[in-house]
Amino acid sequence: MPEPIPRGRPRSEQSRRATLEATRELLHSVGYDRLTIEGIASAAGVSRQTVYRWWRAKSAIVAEAVLDGVIILPGAAAAGGSIAGILNAMGASLGSPENAGLVRALAAAAADDPAASEALYERMTGPTHAALARSIADGVARGALRPDIDPEVAADALIGAVLYRVLTRQDSPPGYGDDLAATVLGATPGTA
Amino acid sequence: MPEPIPRGRPRSEQSRRATLEATRELLHSVGYDRLTIEGIASAAGVSRQTVYRWWRAKSAIVAEAVLDGVIILPGAAAAGGSIAGILNAMGASLGSPENAGLVRALAAAAADDPAASEALYERMTGPTHAALARSIADGVARGALRPDIDPEVAADALIGAVLYRVLTRQDSPPGYGDDLAATVLGATPGTA
Amino acid sequence: MPEPIPRGRPRSEQSRRATLEATRELLHSVGYDRLTIEGIASAAGVSRQTVYRWWRAKSAIVAEAVLDGVIILPGAAAAGGSIAGILNAMGASLGSPENAGLVRALAAAAADDPAASEALYERMTGPTHAALARSIADGVARGALRPDIDPEVAADALIGAVLYRVLTRQDSPPGYGDDLAATVLGATPGTA
Amino acid sequence: MPEPIPRGRPRSEQSRRATLEATRELLHSVGYDRLTIEGIASAAGVSRQTVYRWWRAKSAIVAEAVLDGVIILPGAAAAGGSIAGILNAMGASLGSPENAGLVRALAAAAADDPAASEALYERMTGPTHAALARSIADGVARGALRPDIDPEVAADALIGAVLYRVLTRQDSPPGYGDDLAATVLGATPGTA
DNA sequence: TACTAAACGAGACGGTACGTCGGGTCTTTAG
DNA sequence: CTAAAGACCCGACGTACCGTCTCGTTTAGTA
């Protein structure tokens, strides 16, 4: 009913998918800075005009690639487990050089496009952030965690620590998630 | 002996400074992505060739601008105070939209140049990180902080939280530094 | 019997006329070079596909616009008068900057399409050429003109002179037709 | 003193010549309409930017190609001979399909650029026109030609006739120049 | 006082990518 | 079966920068 009857040739879903997948490939291989619309179009077997018809900037393409889940969001899937579990999953996921490079690329994309920024960070870190904050609030309510912990701020700290190490290219050692949980929350892994 | 007696016209220190300062100006005004060598040269009143003679890429110019302190590193100067003091200084410094934008620009610069990355993050967050870790270790040793705190990891968490909020464009409320210290360290501001 | 019973929706005469009229408008306003099928379709309120269904190239549209008399052929209507009358009519008609521009546009159209070329020149200059040649042959036969005049060649010269001045953007003075007839035919206006 | 000391890398004469020569080649092979700056640059082995640096439009390139004599102007060289000689030279020169196509291309170029128009026609037909008018005026003064001939108008007619046949793609028979001279001037070839 | 050597400005060069326009084609719904 | 709408691939447009390359000029240090 607010449905405006579609006229003309319908948009090619195949072109859309090919574009987003090519974007992911190129983000992995050349990074955000050397990512070009020309390159995306040619790698996707799509005309440049078709790319411009649907996206306004390369940051928008990257954002949609993420929003569509074409770029797998590291750690977000594990957002139901325990606190240390989430952190270790994030650490493990970002431990692969490929994914770490992707995260850095997304940070670059977000740096010069506020619109993309929100979309990217909400999708990448938002769910994880929410899951962590919920678990922590739970723990505080149950008395399992210190009462002076602000769940939202704690979630900032936990995610921020991981992100900081990725951006500064410092590998996180295997048990980093446990150490981090213990340090911030004063809790041993299984306890929370 | 490792001194290769300088011949010919000496390098113009004025051109060098003008280039780095123009880089800072442009990073502020247009961001890293739209920063061009052409633009830097013309803003600095310097020929493009002179820029290319001394730097290999725009990320290298940005890196040197930081290394030379031409770009003021927010928070690094306060690296002598108390923990909450450092955090509040960082928060206040990054609270200005100008500096926040600069940090995002630098994150973008670091994302696609490992060499610049190290230089930038070492200069930007390294001193602060070291100061925090030292203070925290002190507190733990004095028994003023929980013994299960890993000072290095805690510093990651504190800096990471602030960085995370800047990158995701979330304003940090006035007392955020205090909240953060309390949450991560289980300490009220004055205590540490 | 050679009538192939028409099926389906009949061709829209309105679309056809609108296309040809838009072509004329645009030829006047922007010239042949900047004339585009896109522009014709949009000015005519017709879809691009409809234009392509009925014409193969923009030169063909221009040709049909002429053949249909949508573009008024300057001088052709006067093809029944005296020699100097025809020439003066041509000169007057081509004297207006609008028509002169149109003729130059048609020359451009003819330059890169042999098919359009024949159609255009036959329609534009053919009738005039034939009328002139006929009148001249008459005059020669009657002894009113020099016997060494070849009527076809003389018609070439008369039309060519006018065309030459239009193409080189030289205005023809008021009495140019008389001068031309006198020079080529050795005849004063009323005599032939 | 009006000499503005040249700075920077000097313009490459080779690039300039290559561009003009490629323009000539392409005018011959594809005509003015399908002539593209992209095509000129690539055929000349020159970058597109270099073409744009020195010429504002393709019509300007064509004009300079003519002004430099890179495009050989048919008939202009023969501007010293007798009237019929000039005409026959023109006819012979334009008799080759290659040159005829070139003339049509130049007519198209002139049709949509007044600036190019003057340059082209002055170079192409101007000298011939002047030579013819001079010879005819001579003949009239010597009493060898009819006194009612206006030399300028007669030159228009002679050149116009040849041009008209080229533009309408009519081959001129071998003796066409003689016929034309006889018809317009009332003179047998050798007489003038 | 030259001579040498390097840095400097200016600016042209071959390129790559930009974002746009138009060309022809194809695919859908509406008449 | 035509018309409209509009997406598609393609190729050219004119512009902005890229990184490189001459040039003439400037500014040191030798010689």
PDB file of N, CA and C (backbone and C1' of nucleotides) in Angstrom, chain B residues 5-10 35-38 48-49 52, chain F residues 17-22 25-31:
ATOM      1  N   ILE B   5      80.341  14.431   4.195  1.00  0.00           N
ATOM      2  CA  ILE B   5      80.425  15.896   4.102  1.00  0.00           C
ATOM      3  C   ILE B   5      79.359  16.462   3.162  1.00  0.00           C
ATOM      4  N   PRO B   6      78.532  17.353   3.659  1.00  0.00           N
ATOM      5  CA  PRO B   6      77.424  17.872   2.854  1.00  0.00           C
ATOM      6  C   PRO B   6      77.909  18.782   1.738  1.00  0.00           C
ATOM      7  N   ARG B   7      77.436  18.510   0.556  1.00  0.00           N
ATOM      8  CA  ARG B   7      77.796  19.328  -0.610  1.00  0.00           C
ATOM      9  C   ARG B   7      76.543  19.960  -1.182  1.00  0.00           C
ATOM     10  N   GLY B   8      76.740  20.983  -1.960  1.00  0.00           N
ATOM     11  CA  GLY B   8      75.614  21.632  -2.605  1.00  0.00           C
ATOM     12  C   GLY B   8      74.753  22.409  -1.644  1.00  0.00           C
ATOM     13  N   ARG B   9      73.657  22.864  -2.179  1.00  0.00           N
ATOM     14  CA  ARG B   9      72.743  23.691  -1.381  1.00  0.00           C
ATOM     15  C   ARG B   9      72.130  22.858  -0.262  1.00  0.00           C
ATOM     16  N   PRO B  10      72.197  23.359   0.949  1.00  0.00           N
ATOM     17  CA  PRO B  10      71.633  22.586   2.062  1.00  0.00           C
ATOM     18  C   PRO B  10      70.117  22.566   2.037  1.00  0.00           C
ATOM     19  N   LEU B  35      43.455  14.124   2.095  1.00  0.00           N
ATOM     20  CA  LEU B  35      44.767  14.776   2.145  1.00  0.00           C
ATOM     21  C   LEU B  35      45.575  14.367   0.913  1.00  0.00           C
ATOM     22  N   THR B  36      46.079  15.352   0.154  1.00  0.00           N
ATOM     23  CA  THR B  36      46.854  15.023  -1.036  1.00  0.00           C
ATOM     24  C   THR B  36      48.216  15.697  -0.965  1.00  0.00           C
ATOM     25  N   ILE B  37      49.177  15.088  -1.611  1.00  0.00           N
ATOM     26  CA  ILE B  37      50.515  15.668  -1.636  1.00  0.00           C
ATOM     27  C   ILE B  37      50.478  16.987  -2.396  1.00  0.00           C
ATOM     28  N   GLU B  38      49.738  17.006  -3.463  1.00  0.00           N
ATOM     29  CA  GLU B  38      49.525  18.248  -4.208  1.00  0.00           C
ATOM     30  C   GLU B  38      49.032  19.348  -3.280  1.00  0.00           C
ATOM     31  N   ARG B  48      56.039  20.405  -5.516  1.00  0.00           N
ATOM     32  CA  ARG B  48      55.730  18.996  -5.300  1.00  0.00           C
ATOM     33  C   ARG B  48      57.005  18.166  -5.253  1.00  0.00           C
ATOM     34  N   GLN B  49      57.930  18.522  -6.111  1.00  0.00           N
ATOM     35  CA  GLN B  49      59.171  17.759  -6.194  1.00  0.00           C
ATOM     36  C   GLN B  49      59.916  17.773  -4.866  1.00  0.00           C
ATOM     37  N   TYR B  52      58.401  15.234  -2.620  1.00  0.00           N
ATOM     38  CA  TYR B  52      58.783  13.878  -3.006  1.00  0.00           C
ATOM     39  C   TYR B  52      60.251  13.597  -2.705  1.00  0.00           C
TER      40      TYR B  52
ATOM     41  P    DC F  17      43.055  17.832  -6.303  1.00  0.00           P
ATOM     42  O5'  DC F  17      43.994  16.602  -5.984  1.00  0.00           O
ATOM     43  C5'  DC F  17      44.646  16.038  -7.067  1.00  0.00           C
ATOM     44  C4'  DC F  17      45.242  14.723  -6.703  1.00  0.00           C
ATOM     45  C3'  DC F  17      46.686  14.861  -6.275  1.00  0.00           C
ATOM     46  O3'  DC F  17      46.996  13.885  -5.297  1.00  0.00           O
ATOM     47  C1'  DC F  17      46.508  13.811  -8.435  1.00  0.00           C
ATOM     48  P    DC F  18      48.483  13.632  -4.776  1.00  0.00           P
ATOM     49  O5'  DC F  18      49.070  12.510  -5.720  1.00  0.00           O
ATOM     50  C5'  DC F  18      48.375  11.269  -5.826  1.00  0.00           C
ATOM     51  C4'  DC F  18      49.068  10.384  -6.851  1.00  0.00           C
ATOM     52  C3'  DC F  18      50.577  10.339  -6.687  1.00  0.00           C
ATOM     53  O3'  DC F  18      50.950   9.103  -6.108  1.00  0.00           O
ATOM     54  C1'  DC F  18      49.938  10.637  -8.981  1.00  0.00           C
ATOM     55  P    DG F  19      52.202   9.001  -5.169  1.00  0.00           P
ATOM     56  O5'  DG F  19      53.410   8.997  -6.214  1.00  0.00           O
ATOM     57  C5'  DG F  19      53.583   7.830  -7.025  1.00  0.00           C
ATOM     58  C4'  DG F  19      54.545   8.114  -8.151  1.00  0.00           C
ATOM     59  C3'  DG F  19      55.925   8.636  -7.711  1.00  0.00           C
ATOM     60  O3'  DG F  19      56.915   7.877  -8.380  1.00  0.00           O
ATOM     61  C1'  DG F  19      55.030  10.016  -9.379  1.00  0.00           C
ATOM     62  P    DT F  20      58.465   8.235  -8.355  1.00  0.00           P
ATOM     63  O5'  DT F  20      58.685   8.920  -9.792  1.00  0.00           O
ATOM     64  C5'  DT F  20      58.267   8.219 -10.949  1.00  0.00           C
ATOM     65  C4'  DT F  20      58.654   8.996 -12.198  1.00  0.00           C
ATOM     66  C3'  DT F  20      60.102   9.452 -12.233  1.00  0.00           C
ATOM     67  O3'  DT F  20      60.670   9.011 -13.451  1.00  0.00           O
ATOM     68  C1'  DT F  20      58.651  11.261 -12.750  1.00  0.00           C
ATOM     69  P    DC F  21      62.265   9.149 -13.727  1.00  0.00           P
ATOM     70  O5'  DC F  21      62.356  10.515 -14.551  1.00  0.00           O
ATOM     71  C5'  DC F  21      61.822  10.579 -15.869  1.00  0.00           C
ATOM     72  C4'  DC F  21      61.834  12.017 -16.344  1.00  0.00           C
ATOM     73  C3'  DC F  21      63.140  12.754 -16.071  1.00  0.00           C
ATOM     74  O3'  DC F  21      64.100  12.482 -17.089  1.00  0.00           O
ATOM     75  C1'  DC F  21      61.169  14.137 -15.696  1.00  0.00           C
ATOM     76  P    DT F  22      64.489  13.429 -18.290  1.00  0.00           P
ATOM     77  O5'  DT F  22      65.070  14.606 -17.405  1.00  0.00           O
ATOM     78  C5'  DT F  22      65.653  15.738 -18.012  1.00  0.00           C
ATOM     79  C4'  DT F  22      64.597  16.624 -18.683  1.00  0.00           C
ATOM     80  C3'  DT F  22      65.201  17.991 -18.986  1.00  0.00           C
ATOM     81  O3'  DT F  22      64.665  18.489 -20.201  1.00  0.00           O
ATOM     82  C1'  DT F  22      63.469  18.241 -17.400  1.00  0.00           C
ATOM     83  P    DT F  25      67.432  31.343 -15.469  1.00  0.00           P
ATOM     84  O5'  DT F  25      67.343  30.936 -13.939  1.00  0.00           O
ATOM     85  C5'  DT F  25      66.064  30.904 -13.299  1.00  0.00           C
ATOM     86  C4'  DT F  25      66.263  30.763 -11.799  1.00  0.00           C
ATOM     87  C3'  DT F  25      67.334  31.666 -11.191  1.00  0.00           C
ATOM     88  O3'  DT F  25      66.754  32.284 -10.056  1.00  0.00           O
ATOM     89  C1'  DT F  25      67.694  29.431 -10.544  1.00  0.00           C
ATOM     90  P    DT F  26      67.553  33.332  -9.178  1.00  0.00           P
ATOM     91  O5'  DT F  26      68.072  32.434  -7.987  1.00  0.00           O
ATOM     92  C5'  DT F  26      67.099  31.869  -7.101  1.00  0.00           C
ATOM     93  C4'  DT F  26      67.781  30.993  -6.088  1.00  0.00           C
ATOM     94  C3'  DT F  26      68.818  31.706  -5.223  1.00  0.00           C
ATOM     95  O3'  DT F  26      68.389  31.524  -3.892  1.00  0.00           O
ATOM     96  C1'  DT F  26      69.623  29.633  -5.994  1.00  0.00           C
ATOM     97  P    DT F  27      69.094  32.330  -2.712  1.00  0.00           P
ATOM     98  O5'  DT F  27      70.178  31.301  -2.155  1.00  0.00           O
ATOM     99  C5'  DT F  27      69.724  30.074  -1.602  1.00  0.00           C
ATOM    100  C4'  DT F  27      70.908  29.194  -1.287  1.00  0.00           C
ATOM    101  C3'  DT F  27      72.062  29.911  -0.593  1.00  0.00           C
ATOM    102  O3'  DT F  27      72.458  29.123   0.518  1.00  0.00           O
ATOM    103  C1'  DT F  27      72.841  28.638  -2.391  1.00  0.00           C
ATOM    104  P    DA F  28      73.079  29.752   1.805  1.00  0.00           P
ATOM    105  O5'  DA F  28      74.633  29.760   1.428  1.00  0.00           O
ATOM    106  C5'  DA F  28      75.558  29.051   2.207  1.00  0.00           C
ATOM    107  C4'  DA F  28      75.680  27.606   1.751  1.00  0.00           C
ATOM    108  C3'  DA F  28      77.111  27.122   1.784  1.00  0.00           C
ATOM    109  O3'  DA F  28      77.304  26.480   3.042  1.00  0.00           O
ATOM    110  C1'  DA F  28      76.095  26.589  -0.326  1.00  0.00           C
ATOM    111  P    DG F  29      78.714  26.354   3.614  1.00  0.00           P
ATOM    112  O5'  DG F  29      79.002  24.879   3.082  1.00  0.00           O
ATOM    113  C5'  DG F  29      80.228  24.274   3.326  1.00  0.00           C
ATOM    114  C4'  DG F  29      80.770  23.759   2.005  1.00  0.00           C
ATOM    115  C3'  DG F  29      82.205  24.169   1.727  1.00  0.00           C
ATOM    116  O3'  DG F  29      83.115  23.302   2.454  1.00  0.00           O
ATOM    117  C1'  DG F  29      80.869  24.417  -0.232  1.00  0.00           C
ATOM    118  P    DT F  30      83.916  22.231   1.862  1.00  0.00           P
ATOM    119  O5'  DT F  30      85.069  23.248   1.509  1.00  0.00           O
ATOM    120  C5'  DT F  30      86.211  22.849   0.733  1.00  0.00           C
ATOM    121  C4'  DT F  30      85.806  22.506  -0.707  1.00  0.00           C
ATOM    122  C3'  DT F  30      87.010  22.494  -1.662  1.00  0.00           C
ATOM    123  O3'  DT F  30      86.867  21.442  -2.603  1.00  0.00           O
ATOM    124  C1'  DT F  30      85.428  24.106  -2.385  1.00  0.00           C
ATOM    125  P    DA F  31      88.244  20.925  -3.227  1.00  0.00           P
ATOM    126  O5'  DA F  31      88.647  22.063  -4.271  1.00  0.00           O
ATOM    127  C5'  DA F  31      88.093  22.032  -5.578  1.00  0.00           C
ATOM    128  C4'  DA F  31      88.751  23.071  -6.458  1.00  0.00           C
ATOM    129  C3'  DA F  31      90.276  23.135  -6.323  1.00  0.00           C
ATOM    130  O3'  DA F  31      90.826  23.337  -7.625  1.00  0.00           O
ATOM    131  C1'  DA F  31      89.344  25.256  -5.837  1.00  0.00           C
TER     132       DA F  31
END
